[in-house]
CSV table of C-alpha atoms in Angstrom, one decimal:
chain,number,residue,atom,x,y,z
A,1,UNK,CA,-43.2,-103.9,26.7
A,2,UNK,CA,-44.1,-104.5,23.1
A,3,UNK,CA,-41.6,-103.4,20.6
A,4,UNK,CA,-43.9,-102.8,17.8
A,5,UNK,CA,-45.6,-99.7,20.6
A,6,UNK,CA,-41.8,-98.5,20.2
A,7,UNK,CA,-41.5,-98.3,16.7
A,8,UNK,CA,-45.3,-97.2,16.2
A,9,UNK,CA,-43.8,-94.0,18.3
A,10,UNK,CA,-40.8,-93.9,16.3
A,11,UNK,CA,-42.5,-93.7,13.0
A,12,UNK,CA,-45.4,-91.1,14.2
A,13,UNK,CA,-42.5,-88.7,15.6
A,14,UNK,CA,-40.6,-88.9,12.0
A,15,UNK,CA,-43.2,-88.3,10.1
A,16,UNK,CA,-44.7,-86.0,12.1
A,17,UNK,CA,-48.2,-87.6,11.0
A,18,UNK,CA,-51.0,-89.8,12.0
A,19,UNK,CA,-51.7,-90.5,8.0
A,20,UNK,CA,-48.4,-90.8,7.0
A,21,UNK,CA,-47.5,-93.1,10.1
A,22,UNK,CA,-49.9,-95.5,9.5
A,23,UNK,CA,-48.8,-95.8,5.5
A,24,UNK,CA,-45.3,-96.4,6.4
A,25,UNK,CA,-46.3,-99.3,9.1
A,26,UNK,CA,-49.5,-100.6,6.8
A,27,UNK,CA,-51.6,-100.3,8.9
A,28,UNK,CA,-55.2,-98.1,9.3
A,29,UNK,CA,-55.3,-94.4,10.4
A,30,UNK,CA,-57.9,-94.7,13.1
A,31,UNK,CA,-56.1,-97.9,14.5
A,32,UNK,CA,-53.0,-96.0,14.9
A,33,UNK,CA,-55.0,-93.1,16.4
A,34,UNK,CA,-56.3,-95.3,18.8
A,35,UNK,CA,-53.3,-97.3,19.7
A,36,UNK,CA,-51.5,-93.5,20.7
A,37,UNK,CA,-54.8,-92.7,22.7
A,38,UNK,CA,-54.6,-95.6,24.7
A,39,UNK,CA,-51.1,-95.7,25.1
A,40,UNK,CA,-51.0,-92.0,26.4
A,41,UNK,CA,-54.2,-93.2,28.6
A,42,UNK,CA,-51.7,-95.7,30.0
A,43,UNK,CA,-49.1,-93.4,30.7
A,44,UNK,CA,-51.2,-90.2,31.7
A,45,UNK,CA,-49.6,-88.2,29.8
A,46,UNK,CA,-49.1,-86.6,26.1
A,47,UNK,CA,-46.4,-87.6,24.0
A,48,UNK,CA,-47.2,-85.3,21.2
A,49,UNK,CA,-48.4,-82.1,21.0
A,50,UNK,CA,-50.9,-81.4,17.3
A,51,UNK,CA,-49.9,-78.2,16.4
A,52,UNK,CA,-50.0,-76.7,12.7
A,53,UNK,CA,-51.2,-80.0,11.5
A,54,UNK,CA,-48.1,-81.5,12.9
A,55,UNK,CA,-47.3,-84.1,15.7
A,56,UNK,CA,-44.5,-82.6,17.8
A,57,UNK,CA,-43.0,-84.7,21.1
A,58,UNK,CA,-44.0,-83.2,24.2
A,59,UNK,CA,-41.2,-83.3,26.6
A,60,UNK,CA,-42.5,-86.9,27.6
A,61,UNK,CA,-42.6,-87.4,24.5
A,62,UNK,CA,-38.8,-86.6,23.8
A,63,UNK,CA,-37.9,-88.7,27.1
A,64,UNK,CA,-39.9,-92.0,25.7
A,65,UNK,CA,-38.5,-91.7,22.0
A,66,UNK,CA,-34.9,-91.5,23.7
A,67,UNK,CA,-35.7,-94.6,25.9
A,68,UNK,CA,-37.5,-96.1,22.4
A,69,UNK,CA,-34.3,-95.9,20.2
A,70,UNK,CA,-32.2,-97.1,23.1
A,71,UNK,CA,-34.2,-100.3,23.7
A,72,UNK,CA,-34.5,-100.9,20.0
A,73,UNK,CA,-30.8,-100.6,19.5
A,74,UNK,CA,-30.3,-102.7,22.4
A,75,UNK,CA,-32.5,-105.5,21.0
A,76,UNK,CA,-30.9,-105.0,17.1
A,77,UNK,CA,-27.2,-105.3,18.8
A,78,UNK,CA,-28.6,-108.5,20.3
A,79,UNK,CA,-30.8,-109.6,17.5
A,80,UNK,CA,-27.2,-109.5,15.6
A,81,UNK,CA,-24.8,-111.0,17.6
A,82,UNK,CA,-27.4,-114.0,18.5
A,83,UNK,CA,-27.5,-114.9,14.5
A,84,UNK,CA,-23.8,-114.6,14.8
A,85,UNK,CA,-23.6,-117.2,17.2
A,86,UNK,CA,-26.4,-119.9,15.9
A,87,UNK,CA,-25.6,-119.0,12.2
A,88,UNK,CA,-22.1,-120.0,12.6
A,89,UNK,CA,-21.2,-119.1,8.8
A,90,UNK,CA,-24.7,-119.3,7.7
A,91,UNK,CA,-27.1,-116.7,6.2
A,92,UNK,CA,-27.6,-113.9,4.5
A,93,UNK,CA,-26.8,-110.2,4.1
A,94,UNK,CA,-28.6,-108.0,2.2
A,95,UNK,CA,-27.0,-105.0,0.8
A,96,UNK,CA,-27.2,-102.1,-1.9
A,97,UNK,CA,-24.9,-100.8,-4.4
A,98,UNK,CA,-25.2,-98.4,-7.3
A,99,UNK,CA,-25.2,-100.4,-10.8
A,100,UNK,CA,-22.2,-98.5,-11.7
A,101,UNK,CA,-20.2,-99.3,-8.8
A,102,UNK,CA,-21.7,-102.8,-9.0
A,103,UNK,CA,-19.8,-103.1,-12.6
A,104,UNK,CA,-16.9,-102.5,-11.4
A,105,UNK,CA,-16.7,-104.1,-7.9
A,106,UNK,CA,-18.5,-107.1,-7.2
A,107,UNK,CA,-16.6,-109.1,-10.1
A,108,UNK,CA,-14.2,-108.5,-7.5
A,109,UNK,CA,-15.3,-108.7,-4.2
A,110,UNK,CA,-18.1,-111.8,-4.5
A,111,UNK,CA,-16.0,-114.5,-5.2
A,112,UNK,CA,-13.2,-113.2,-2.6
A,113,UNK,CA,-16.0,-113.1,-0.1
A,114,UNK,CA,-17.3,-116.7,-0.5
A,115,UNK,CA,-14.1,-117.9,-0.3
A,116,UNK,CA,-14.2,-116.9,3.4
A,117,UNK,CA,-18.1,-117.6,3.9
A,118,UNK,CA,-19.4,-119.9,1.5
A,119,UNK,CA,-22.5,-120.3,3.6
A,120,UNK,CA,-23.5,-116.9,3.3
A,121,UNK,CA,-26.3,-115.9,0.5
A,122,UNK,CA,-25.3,-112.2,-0.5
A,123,UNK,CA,-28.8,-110.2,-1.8
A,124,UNK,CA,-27.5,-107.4,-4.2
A,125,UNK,CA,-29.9,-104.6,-4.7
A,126,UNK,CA,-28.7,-102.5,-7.5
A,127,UNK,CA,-30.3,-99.2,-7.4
A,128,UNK,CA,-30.1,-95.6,-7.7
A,129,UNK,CA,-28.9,-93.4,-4.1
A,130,UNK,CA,-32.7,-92.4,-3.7
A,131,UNK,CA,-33.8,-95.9,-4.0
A,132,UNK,CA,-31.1,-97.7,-1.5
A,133,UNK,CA,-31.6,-94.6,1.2
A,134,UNK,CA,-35.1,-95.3,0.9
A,135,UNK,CA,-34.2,-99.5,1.3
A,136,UNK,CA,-32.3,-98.7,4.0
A,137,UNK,CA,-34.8,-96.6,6.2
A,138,UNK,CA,-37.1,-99.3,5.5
A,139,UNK,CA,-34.8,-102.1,6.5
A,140,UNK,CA,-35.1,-104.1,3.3
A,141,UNK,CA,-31.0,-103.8,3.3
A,142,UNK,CA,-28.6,-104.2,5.9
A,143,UNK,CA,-26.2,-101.2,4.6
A,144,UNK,CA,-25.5,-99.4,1.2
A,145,UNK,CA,-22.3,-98.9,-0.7
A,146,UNK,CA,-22.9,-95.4,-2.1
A,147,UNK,CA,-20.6,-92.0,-3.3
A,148,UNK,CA,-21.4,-88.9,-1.4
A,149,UNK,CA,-20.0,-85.5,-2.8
A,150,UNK,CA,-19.2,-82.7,-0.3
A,151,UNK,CA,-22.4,-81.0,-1.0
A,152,UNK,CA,-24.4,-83.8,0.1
A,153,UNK,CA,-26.4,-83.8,3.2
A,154,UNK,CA,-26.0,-87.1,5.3
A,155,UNK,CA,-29.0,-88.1,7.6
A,156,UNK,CA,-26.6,-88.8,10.5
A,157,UNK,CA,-29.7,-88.9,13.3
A,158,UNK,CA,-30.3,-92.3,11.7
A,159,UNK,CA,-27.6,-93.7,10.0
A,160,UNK,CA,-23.5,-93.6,10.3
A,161,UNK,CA,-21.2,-93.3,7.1
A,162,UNK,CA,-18.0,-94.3,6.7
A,163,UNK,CA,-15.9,-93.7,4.3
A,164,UNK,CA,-13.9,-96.7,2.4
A,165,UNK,CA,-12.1,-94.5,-0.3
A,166,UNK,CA,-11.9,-91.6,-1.4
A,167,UNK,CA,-11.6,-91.0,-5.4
A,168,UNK,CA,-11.0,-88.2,-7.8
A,169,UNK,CA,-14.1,-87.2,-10.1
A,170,UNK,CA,-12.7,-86.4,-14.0
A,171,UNK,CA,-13.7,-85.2,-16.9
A,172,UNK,CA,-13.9,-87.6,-20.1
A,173,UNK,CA,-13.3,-86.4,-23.8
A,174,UNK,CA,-12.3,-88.8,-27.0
A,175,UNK,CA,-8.7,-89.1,-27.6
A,176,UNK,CA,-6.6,-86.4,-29.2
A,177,UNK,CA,-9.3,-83.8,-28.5
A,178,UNK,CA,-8.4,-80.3,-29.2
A,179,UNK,CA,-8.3,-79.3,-25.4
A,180,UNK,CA,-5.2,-81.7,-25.2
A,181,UNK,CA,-2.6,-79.5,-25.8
A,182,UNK,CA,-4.3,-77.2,-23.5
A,183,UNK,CA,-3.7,-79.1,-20.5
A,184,UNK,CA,-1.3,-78.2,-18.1
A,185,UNK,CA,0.8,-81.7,-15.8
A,186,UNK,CA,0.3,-80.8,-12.1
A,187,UNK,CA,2.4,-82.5,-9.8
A,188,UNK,CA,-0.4,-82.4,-7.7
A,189,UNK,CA,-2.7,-84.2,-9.8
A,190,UNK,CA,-2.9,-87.5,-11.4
A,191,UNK,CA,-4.0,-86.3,-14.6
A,192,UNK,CA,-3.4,-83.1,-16.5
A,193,UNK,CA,-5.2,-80.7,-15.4
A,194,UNK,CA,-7.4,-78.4,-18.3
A,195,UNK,CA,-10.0,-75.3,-16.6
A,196,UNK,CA,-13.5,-76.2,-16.9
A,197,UNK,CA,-14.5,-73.2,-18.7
A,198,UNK,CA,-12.6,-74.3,-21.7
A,199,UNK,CA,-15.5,-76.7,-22.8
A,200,UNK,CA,-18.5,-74.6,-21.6
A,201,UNK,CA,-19.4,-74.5,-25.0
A,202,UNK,CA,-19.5,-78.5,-25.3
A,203,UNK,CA,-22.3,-80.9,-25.0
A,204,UNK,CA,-22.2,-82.7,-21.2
A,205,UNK,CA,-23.3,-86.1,-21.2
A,206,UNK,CA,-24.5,-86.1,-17.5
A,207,UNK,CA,-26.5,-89.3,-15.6
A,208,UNK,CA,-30.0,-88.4,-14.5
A,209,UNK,CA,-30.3,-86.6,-11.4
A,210,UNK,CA,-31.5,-89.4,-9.6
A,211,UNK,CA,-27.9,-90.9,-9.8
A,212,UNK,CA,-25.2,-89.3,-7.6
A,213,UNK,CA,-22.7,-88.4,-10.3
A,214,UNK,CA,-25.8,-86.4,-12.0
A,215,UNK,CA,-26.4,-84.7,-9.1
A,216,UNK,CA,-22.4,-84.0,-8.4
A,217,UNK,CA,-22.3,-82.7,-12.1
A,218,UNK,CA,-24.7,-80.4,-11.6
A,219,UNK,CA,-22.8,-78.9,-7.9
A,220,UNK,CA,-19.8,-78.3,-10.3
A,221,UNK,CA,-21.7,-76.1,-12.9
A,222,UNK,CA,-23.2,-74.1,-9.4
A,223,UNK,CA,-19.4,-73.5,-8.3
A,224,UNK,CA,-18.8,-72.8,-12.1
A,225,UNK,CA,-21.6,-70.7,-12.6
A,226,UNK,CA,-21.7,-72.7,-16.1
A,227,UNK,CA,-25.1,-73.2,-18.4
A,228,UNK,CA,-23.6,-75.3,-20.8
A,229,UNK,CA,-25.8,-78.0,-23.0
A,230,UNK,CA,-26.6,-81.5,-21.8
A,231,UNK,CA,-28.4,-84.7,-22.6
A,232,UNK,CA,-29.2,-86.8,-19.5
A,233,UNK,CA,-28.4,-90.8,-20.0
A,234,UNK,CA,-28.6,-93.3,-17.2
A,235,UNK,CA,-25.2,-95.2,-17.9
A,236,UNK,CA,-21.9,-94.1,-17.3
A,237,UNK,CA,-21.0,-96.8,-20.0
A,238,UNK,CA,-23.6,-95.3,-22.5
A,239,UNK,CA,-22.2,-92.0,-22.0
A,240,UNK,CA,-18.4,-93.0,-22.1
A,241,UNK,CA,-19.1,-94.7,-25.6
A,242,UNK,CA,-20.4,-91.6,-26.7
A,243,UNK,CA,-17.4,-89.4,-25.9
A,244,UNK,CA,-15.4,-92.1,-27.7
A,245,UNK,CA,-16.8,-91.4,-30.5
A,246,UNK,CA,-16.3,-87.8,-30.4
A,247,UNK,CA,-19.9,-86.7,-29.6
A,248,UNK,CA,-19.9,-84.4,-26.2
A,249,UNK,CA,-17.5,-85.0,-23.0
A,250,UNK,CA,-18.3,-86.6,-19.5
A,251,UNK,CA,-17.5,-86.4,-15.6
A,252,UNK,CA,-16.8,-90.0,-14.5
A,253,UNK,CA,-15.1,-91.1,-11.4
A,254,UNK,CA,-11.5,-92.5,-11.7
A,255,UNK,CA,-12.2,-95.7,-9.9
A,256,UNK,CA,-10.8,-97.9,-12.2
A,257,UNK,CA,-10.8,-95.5,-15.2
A,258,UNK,CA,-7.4,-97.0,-16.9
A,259,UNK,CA,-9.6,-100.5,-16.8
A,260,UNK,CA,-12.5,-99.1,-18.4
A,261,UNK,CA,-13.8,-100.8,-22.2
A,262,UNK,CA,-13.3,-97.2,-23.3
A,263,UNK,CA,-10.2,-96.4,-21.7
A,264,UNK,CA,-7.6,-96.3,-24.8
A,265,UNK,CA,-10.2,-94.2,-27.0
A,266,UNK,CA,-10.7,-91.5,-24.2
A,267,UNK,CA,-8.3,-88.4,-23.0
A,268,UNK,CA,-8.8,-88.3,-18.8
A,269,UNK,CA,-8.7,-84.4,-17.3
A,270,UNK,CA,-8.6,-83.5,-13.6
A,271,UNK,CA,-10.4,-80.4,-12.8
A,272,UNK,CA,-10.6,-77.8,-10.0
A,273,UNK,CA,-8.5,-75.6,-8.3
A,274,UNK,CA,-8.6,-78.1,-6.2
A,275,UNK,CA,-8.5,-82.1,-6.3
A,276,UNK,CA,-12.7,-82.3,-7.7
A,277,UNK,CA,-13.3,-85.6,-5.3
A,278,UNK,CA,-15.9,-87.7,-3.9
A,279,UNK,CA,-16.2,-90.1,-1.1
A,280,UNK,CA,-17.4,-93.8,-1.5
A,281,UNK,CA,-19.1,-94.9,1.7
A,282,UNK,CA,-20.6,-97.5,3.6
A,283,UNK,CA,-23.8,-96.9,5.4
A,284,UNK,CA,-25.4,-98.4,8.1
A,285,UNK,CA,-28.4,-98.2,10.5
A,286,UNK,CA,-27.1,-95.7,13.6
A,287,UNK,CA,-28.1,-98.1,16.5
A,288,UNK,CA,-27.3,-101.3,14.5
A,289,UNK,CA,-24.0,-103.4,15.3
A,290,UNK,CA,-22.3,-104.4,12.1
A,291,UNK,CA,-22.4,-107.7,11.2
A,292,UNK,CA,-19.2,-109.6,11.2
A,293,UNK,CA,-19.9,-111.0,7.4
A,294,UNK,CA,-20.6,-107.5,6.5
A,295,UNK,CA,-17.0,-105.6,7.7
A,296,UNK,CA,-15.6,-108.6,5.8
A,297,UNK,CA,-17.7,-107.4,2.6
A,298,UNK,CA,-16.9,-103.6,3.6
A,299,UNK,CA,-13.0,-104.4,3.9
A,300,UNK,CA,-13.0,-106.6,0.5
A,301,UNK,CA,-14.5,-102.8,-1.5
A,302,UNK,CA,-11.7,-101.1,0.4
A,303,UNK,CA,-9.5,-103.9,-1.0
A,304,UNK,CA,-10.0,-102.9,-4.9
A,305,UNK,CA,-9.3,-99.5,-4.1
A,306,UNK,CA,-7.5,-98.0,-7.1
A,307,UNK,CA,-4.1,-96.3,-6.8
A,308,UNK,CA,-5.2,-92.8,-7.3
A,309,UNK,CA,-7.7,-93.5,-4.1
A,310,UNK,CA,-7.3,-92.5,-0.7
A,311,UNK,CA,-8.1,-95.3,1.3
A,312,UNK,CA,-10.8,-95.4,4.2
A,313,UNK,CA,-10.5,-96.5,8.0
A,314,UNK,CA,-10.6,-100.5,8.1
A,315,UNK,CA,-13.1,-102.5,10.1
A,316,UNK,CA,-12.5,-104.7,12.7
């Protein structure tokens, strides 16, 4: 059996097009039409039913996309631990990471991880969520390193996340800011706590809404029901220098907030009723086994957790 006639099945049942299939595997629309023709001439039966425009599995259909993902998985496990065994300490992983989180961490976690493999090349992508979930499903990168709020929706029928801390999300303002002496010390919270509504009046300095903390700040205005002002920037940096010098305020995470270049000229808040958190994650291709090089590199990030994160599940 070929294993390209797998994934050519795989593809056509996601996308739930002849068209679209053959853009995502480069190839031709009539040579992909033809290939499914013949394939279902071989087997003597459908495997899709065209219905509204759509390609739907037929019941075979359903049966030879559950055998396809099995096989595949089968052959990635064994693709992996084969490299494992011939690399012996040589190679490369390819993996993503927010620039952000790149900032802060891989300082960190690079050097600590050559020290263990030198013979390893590490490919760093540093891109936006919607450009490393779109790297993963097209297997330019191995697995992502990525925050995920409680109102996102994880595509768990193809990938697995796991979390390797969990942090608080905060809200920034210059030092000495009026609201100071409005905050209230929790015991419950790491930072003194001020209600969101105090500042509904301020200018936000959000990230773009391709970036995850954009698209957080935007779920806490919905549970707010706030309308308040913004400009959009696409640094966490730019918009922390900013608030430092006492133009608008900022939601930034609290990974490493106390090392920050901005730190001293900045007043940290926690908000919510409740703890206002995030998770950082890991994810991975569903059927792939993890490389051992890469839960060394996931175990290093969980290393340079800060203390007012909640550590993660360690991998073997």
């Amino acid at each position: 059996m070929d294993f390209k006639e797998l994934e050519y099945i795989l593809v056509i049942a996601r996308e739930k097009s002849i068209s679209r299939a053959a853009e995502c595997l480069y190839m031709s629309q009539p040579a992909l039409s033809r290939f499914l023709l013949k394939l279902e001439g071989r087997l003597g039966v459908e495997l899709f039913i065209r219905k509204n425009r759509q390609y739907l599995p037929s019941q075979a259909g359903e049966l030879y996309l559950d055998m396809a993902r099995r096989i595949l998985g089968i052959r990635q496990e064994f693709d992996v631990r084969l490299e494992e065994l011939l690399e012996a300490g040589r190679g490369s992983l390819n993996f993503g990471i927010t620039p952000g989180r790149a900032r802060t961490m891989l300082p960190l976690v690079i050097p600590a991880f050559h020290q263990q493999y030198p013979g390893i090349d590490l490919n760093v992508f540093e891109e936006d969520v919607e450009t490393l979930e779109k790297y993963l499903k097209e297997g330019i990168v191995e697995a992502a390193f990525l925050t995920m709020s409680p109102g996102t929706e994880p595509d768990s029928s193809r990938f697995r996340y796991e979390r390797i801390f969990r942090e608080e999300v905060v809200l920034c303002m210059a030092k000495g800011s009026r609201y100071s002496v409005l905050a209230q010390d929790r015991q419950d919270r790491r930072y003194p706590w001020l209600d969101l509504r105090l500042v509904e009046h301020e200018t936000f300095l959000l990230l773009k809404k391709n970036m995850r903390l954009g698209q957080f700040s935007e779920e806490i205005f919905a549970d707010y029901q706030m309308h308040p002002k913004i400009m959009r920037l696409s640094s966490i940096d730019t918009a922390l220098a900013l608030v430092s010098q006492q133009y608008g305020i900022a939601f930034a995470s609290s990974f490493r907030m106390e090392e920050h270049q901005q730190a001293r000229a900045l007043d940290i808040f926690s908000i919510g009723e409740r703890v206002t958190e995030w998770d950082f994650v890991v994810v991975c291709p569903k059927d792939t086994a993890m490389k051992k090089t890469l839960c060394h590199l996931v175990n290093l990030m969980g290393e340079t957790t800060a203390p007012a994160c909640y550590p993660g599940p360690a991998f073997p």
